[in-house]
Amino acid sequence: MQRKKIVILGNGISGTTAARFIRKLSNYEITIVSEETDHFFSRTALMYIYMGHMKYEHTKPYEDFFWKKNRLNLIRGRVKEIDFDNKNLLFDPDKKFDTIFPAPAELTYDYLILAVGSQPNRFNWPGQDLNGVNGLYSFQDLQYMEQYTEGIERGVIVGGGLIGVEMAEMMASRKIPVTFLVRESAFYSNNLPKEEAELISRHLKSHGIDLRLNTELKEITADEHGRCSGVITSKGDEVPCQFVGLTAGVHPNIDFLSNSGLQTDKGILVDEYLETNFKGVFAIGDCAQLKNPPEGRKPIEPVWYTGRIMGETAAHTICGKPQVYNPGIWFNSAKFFDIEYQVYGNVPPENPPEIKSIYWESENGKKSIRINYLKEEKCVTGFNLMGVRFRQEICEQWIAHKTPITEVLKNISAAAFDPELTSNPEKNLVKQYEIETGTKIPSTSTRGWGSALKVLRKLKNI
Amino acid sequence: MNDQSLSISNPTPFFTDIYQKIALTVAALTVVYIGLLIVGSDPLTSIASFWLITLSFTFASLLYTWRAYRNKSAGIKNDGVWFSSLIARGAIGWMVGIVFTTFYVLLYWYPSTLGLGMGADGSNTGLVAVFDPMSYWIKGKPASEWFMYGFFYSLAILVLGVKFFVKYRHNTYHKWRTVSVVFFQLAFAFTIPEILMGLNLPYNNFFNMWPLNYYFFFDWNINQMIEGGTLGIFMLVWGIALVLIISPVLAYFYGKRWYCSWVCGCGGLAETAGDPFRHLSDKSLKAWRIERWMVHLVLVFAVVMTAMVLYSYFSGNSKVLFLDSYDVRAWYGFLIGASFSGVIGVGFYPLMGNRVWCRFGCPAAAILGIQQRFFSRFRITTNKSQCISCGNCSTYCEMGIDVKWYAQRGQDIIRASCVGCGICAAVCPRGVLRLENGPGISQRATEQRVITVDGYQDN
């Protein structure tokens, strides 16, 4: 019997995870196609290459021998067209790459996985296509930024999200002054509760970032060479600059799929098995849009972790173990200059009436802990952490088991994941709760793995 | 596409200000001055040269540290590491490597070129003579090349320990272990043995553990201890108990780190002076294979050599089979003691990272590694599926462990070579790693906690 041919479009975390699991579960022939780089690298680490923390080769999650050893064929090329009826990919012969994995003219498949990622949003701002105006998503975007920020006097960033703050940190590391235009009243406040958004806003300012809140981009001005020379904000201010970073979110990279018969909306529409309207064609990661997302989740979640879970899920379905996409309890993480951010569960920017928060912030304003819980049932629903590390396993289990807030606070130290010998910020949260509610919470757990294991065992036996 | 770091296109030296340039110049001029002392005669008095060297190194290091971190918020600051000529194997890095290596070659095999016993009546000249006044003050004897070396070594750990402390001031774990290595170096490795020597008592670094201290069981050392009264006997008993009881027990509870990154002098230098070079260690699978062969072969060599020496000691017979135990120990001293741990171990910092010796050669690390891998409660816990495979942990692992290979699978990390420095956990931008001690280590190590489909929840 002929081995089934799997083709994966995109060598990011989603596509690579799919490939790895298909290899674990089957003997299929697997080919990964990428236009971006020869090998999989960690997109989240692009900023560290610019900042000199790492070189490109350090950001590859697997050594180069990995692919051959696991019989994963790599191809570098641009797919011009997909013929879904004949299960065939056509490559663009005019697009040449300096690569050791040249593309053939075409490639047939039995199963196709589209893991083609996203593109930075451009909201038709005047001047958005000038030289020196770009987002940060791909390796090529990094090269672009490298080229266009050399020796400049100021960079402007548009859009207060996670990539925006990365770009700000990148330029700040090279002592390039940064102006940061944020539409909201505090940085990332469409995702973070007010206190945390303000905490991070203050932190950005302390790093010398010229943070302009409630401000949008109106226009990018040009110099005589067609390069950006400054921006005009919605408040009418002019900011001279030589580079503009567009970081107002991303959208699925699906332009090349239009008129192919593939059902799309903002992204590629998929069912709960991540399958598209063509049988045997799946879409995962940033480019996928769930027709029926799980409760409380968005149809498109362009996040590393969901991409990975989708890759694993699709691989199982393809290998004869049909699997409904179940991302589990939401989690995410980021780092804003010096402050790490972790979130577990549901932490909306504004609490609905049934949710209550217990929130503690350190005196220097660089650490905070928030735990959300239901007002009536008292069970915890989310954890939001700034500059403090918690154990994902325990937080998830607490949420999954609807553990009451008092029980959580009693054992809070078991969830602490900060380095040994550091002070215990979680104790301050307990004190805060005691003061706010007038109840006494006896501490029953210490820090460390032994204590964590006890709490986990107890939870899992319930 | 060009699979090369973009850093090549950014030749900008990473923002050393004028004061930092002055500091580096002072340090470089001091090295030149030391070179002049080696090739010529001392233009000043010994005591003046001593203070000149000591103070200018201290001044240079403190000035550099102050300027580097004065306006920087506490946190991980590895900006520009890979753009630096000195610490990213550029021309300056190679030059420093060559200077270090040359110094070690002279120190180990040609100490007379450093002025040892080259004056009238066998007194010191040149560089070694610079340390005579201090040596007389401490122990009433002229300096040896090892006194001089011990002083430089301790000074480096102290002043660059300050730099490390400031660099990681946001992290209490790093602050404490830096205080610890500085303390053990200054007190136990340098001052106490020198004072004991001055008192004509048996002398030893109490924490220089066999087989890193490969001469512990040499006849002259055993005799010195046996003939050294209560203190000597205590040293003998302590030295044996350290290897057989104290170290295994501590390694069981805390892992190899209790020694390698908290107490050991080699580790102390690596963690302070060597810290800027930590990312130069090779992370490839191939390097790991070489490491396992090499470090365990050195361990076998050390054990066999020691067994032969002890056999000769008790039997009075220097021939063991067809080998002379004195030849074997001489070869060990030359190949391992001098060439590997000294010349390569420190001289190659700017080329292969700061733990070349600890990783590929140290037999004590090999023993501790076996204990850590199979019998310890120490591990690095991965925070389930939070890893984003960015690579910072692996890049900054001085022991060349590909930490992210485990972290991105959601596995805990238990590797024989891990010295528990904790930098992987510190540089992780997502709070994924934690050094800790606790039960259930082996089961956890094989679990892959990023897998969602088959359900970790079911376990």
PDB file of N, CA and C in Angstrom, chain A residues 1 28 41 44 51 67 73 77 112 127 133 140 173 197 203 283 288-289 308 311 323 356 374 385 402 423 435-436 448:
ATOM      1  N   MET A   1       0.831  -1.198   0.000  1.00  0.00           N
ATOM      2  CA  MET A   1       0.000   0.000   0.000  1.00  0.00           C
ATOM      3  C   MET A   1       0.869   1.253   0.000  1.00  0.00           C
ATOM      4  N   TYR A  28       3.425   7.901   7.645  1.00  0.00           N
ATOM      5  CA  TYR A  28       3.107   8.682   6.452  1.00  0.00           C
ATOM      6  C   TYR A  28       4.336   9.459   5.970  1.00  0.00           C
ATOM      7  N   PHE A  41      11.984  28.082  13.300  1.00  0.00           N
ATOM      8  CA  PHE A  41      12.608  28.859  14.367  1.00  0.00           C
ATOM      9  C   PHE A  41      11.492  29.410  15.248  1.00  0.00           C
ATOM     10  N   THR A  44       8.625  33.821  18.479  1.00  0.00           N
ATOM     11  CA  THR A  44       8.587  34.637  19.695  1.00  0.00           C
ATOM     12  C   THR A  44       9.972  35.144  20.089  1.00  0.00           C
ATOM     13  N   MET A  51      18.121  42.194  19.682  1.00  0.00           N
ATOM     14  CA  MET A  51      18.714  42.756  20.893  1.00  0.00           C
ATOM     15  C   MET A  51      20.085  42.154  21.216  1.00  0.00           C
ATOM     16  N   TRP A  67      15.361  16.928  11.328  1.00  0.00           N
ATOM     17  CA  TRP A  67      14.359  16.764  10.273  1.00  0.00           C
ATOM     18  C   TRP A  67      14.598  15.495   9.480  1.00  0.00           C
ATOM     19  N   ASN A  73      10.440  15.819   5.369  1.00  0.00           N
ATOM     20  CA  ASN A  73      11.015  16.505   4.207  1.00  0.00           C
ATOM     21  C   ASN A  73      10.748  17.988   4.309  1.00  0.00           C
ATOM     22  N   GLY A  77       9.798  27.284  -0.543  1.00  0.00           N
ATOM     23  CA  GLY A  77       9.259  27.829  -1.776  1.00  0.00           C
ATOM     24  C   GLY A  77       7.950  28.541  -1.529  1.00  0.00           C
ATOM     25  N   LEU A 112      -3.701  17.783   3.489  1.00  0.00           N
ATOM     26  CA  LEU A 112      -3.004  19.073   3.477  1.00  0.00           C
ATOM     27  C   LEU A 112      -3.308  19.809   4.771  1.00  0.00           C
ATOM     28  N   GLY A 127       0.147  56.653   3.952  1.00  0.00           N
ATOM     29  CA  GLY A 127       1.588  56.509   4.124  1.00  0.00           C
ATOM     30  C   GLY A 127       2.020  55.156   4.661  1.00  0.00           C
ATOM     31  N   VAL A 133       8.266  51.591   7.058  1.00  0.00           N
ATOM     32  CA  VAL A 133       7.019  51.302   7.782  1.00  0.00           C
ATOM     33  C   VAL A 133       6.769  49.802   7.675  1.00  0.00           C
ATOM     34  N   GLN A 140      11.649  37.912   7.773  1.00  0.00           N
ATOM     35  CA  GLN A 140      11.934  38.999   6.829  1.00  0.00           C
ATOM     36  C   GLN A 140      11.595  40.362   7.454  1.00  0.00           C
ATOM     37  N   SER A 173      16.677  48.873  23.428  1.00  0.00           N
ATOM     38  CA  SER A 173      17.947  48.184  23.697  1.00  0.00           C
ATOM     39  C   SER A 173      19.080  48.775  22.864  1.00  0.00           C
ATOM     40  N   ALA A 197      -2.946  47.135  33.538  1.00  0.00           N
ATOM     41  CA  ALA A 197      -2.644  47.952  32.356  1.00  0.00           C
ATOM     42  C   ALA A 197      -1.892  49.215  32.781  1.00  0.00           C
ATOM     43  N   HIS A 203       5.515  51.179  33.832  1.00  0.00           N
ATOM     44  CA  HIS A 203       6.800  50.520  33.600  1.00  0.00           C
ATOM     45  C   HIS A 203       7.393  50.930  32.255  1.00  0.00           C
ATOM     46  N   ALA A 283      -6.811  23.363   8.670  1.00  0.00           N
ATOM     47  CA  ALA A 283      -6.142  24.647   8.916  1.00  0.00           C
ATOM     48  C   ALA A 283      -5.924  24.781  10.413  1.00  0.00           C
ATOM     49  N   ALA A 288      -6.362  29.837  11.200  1.00  0.00           N
ATOM     50  CA  ALA A 288      -7.620  29.102  11.297  1.00  0.00           C
ATOM     51  C   ALA A 288      -8.676  29.925  12.026  1.00  0.00           C
ATOM     52  N   GLN A 289      -9.883  29.829  11.535  1.00  0.00           N
ATOM     53  CA  GLN A 289     -11.009  30.479  12.208  1.00  0.00           C
ATOM     54  C   GLN A 289     -12.055  29.417  12.526  1.00  0.00           C
ATOM     55  N   ARG A 308       0.073  25.288  18.898  1.00  0.00           N
ATOM     56  CA  ARG A 308       0.676  24.004  19.244  1.00  0.00           C
ATOM     57  C   ARG A 308      -0.409  22.960  19.529  1.00  0.00           C
ATOM     58  N   GLY A 311      -2.002  21.878  16.296  1.00  0.00           N
ATOM     59  CA  GLY A 311      -1.137  20.973  15.537  1.00  0.00           C
ATOM     60  C   GLY A 311      -1.259  19.550  16.043  1.00  0.00           C
ATOM     61  N   GLN A 323     -10.128  13.769  16.658  1.00  0.00           N
ATOM     62  CA  GLN A 323      -9.979  14.502  17.911  1.00  0.00           C
ATOM     63  C   GLN A 323     -10.639  15.859  17.771  1.00  0.00           C
ATOM     64  N   LYS A 356     -15.687  38.550  41.062  1.00  0.00           N
ATOM     65  CA  LYS A 356     -15.015  39.456  41.985  1.00  0.00           C
ATOM     66  C   LYS A 356     -13.506  39.191  41.895  1.00  0.00           C
ATOM     67  N   LEU A 374     -15.965  33.620  41.566  1.00  0.00           N
ATOM     68  CA  LEU A 374     -17.391  33.904  41.464  1.00  0.00           C
ATOM     69  C   LEU A 374     -17.891  34.427  42.797  1.00  0.00           C
ATOM     70  N   LEU A 385      -0.961  37.484  36.642  1.00  0.00           N
ATOM     71  CA  LEU A 385       0.256  37.701  37.415  1.00  0.00           C
ATOM     72  C   LEU A 385       1.218  38.611  36.684  1.00  0.00           C
ATOM     73  N   LYS A 402     -13.128  23.967  40.330  1.00  0.00           N
ATOM     74  CA  LYS A 402     -13.971  24.983  40.976  1.00  0.00           C
ATOM     75  C   LYS A 402     -13.638  25.133  42.454  1.00  0.00           C
ATOM     76  N   SER A 423      11.469  36.444  48.110  1.00  0.00           N
ATOM     77  CA  SER A 423      10.412  36.732  49.079  1.00  0.00           C
ATOM     78  C   SER A 423       9.094  36.164  48.559  1.00  0.00           C
ATOM     79  N   ILE A 435      -7.780  41.311  55.124  1.00  0.00           N
ATOM     80  CA  ILE A 435      -8.197  42.669  55.473  1.00  0.00           C
ATOM     81  C   ILE A 435      -9.530  43.007  54.803  1.00  0.00           C
ATOM     82  N   GLU A 436      -9.646  42.671  53.525  1.00  0.00           N
ATOM     83  CA  GLU A 436     -10.856  43.045  52.790  1.00  0.00           C
ATOM     84  C   GLU A 436     -12.099  42.315  53.283  1.00  0.00           C
ATOM     85  N   GLY A 448       7.586  25.140  47.143  1.00  0.00           N
ATOM     86  CA  GLY A 448       8.427  24.032  46.707  1.00  0.00           C
ATOM     87  C   GLY A 448       7.644  22.872  46.126  1.00  0.00           C
TER      88      GLY A 448
END
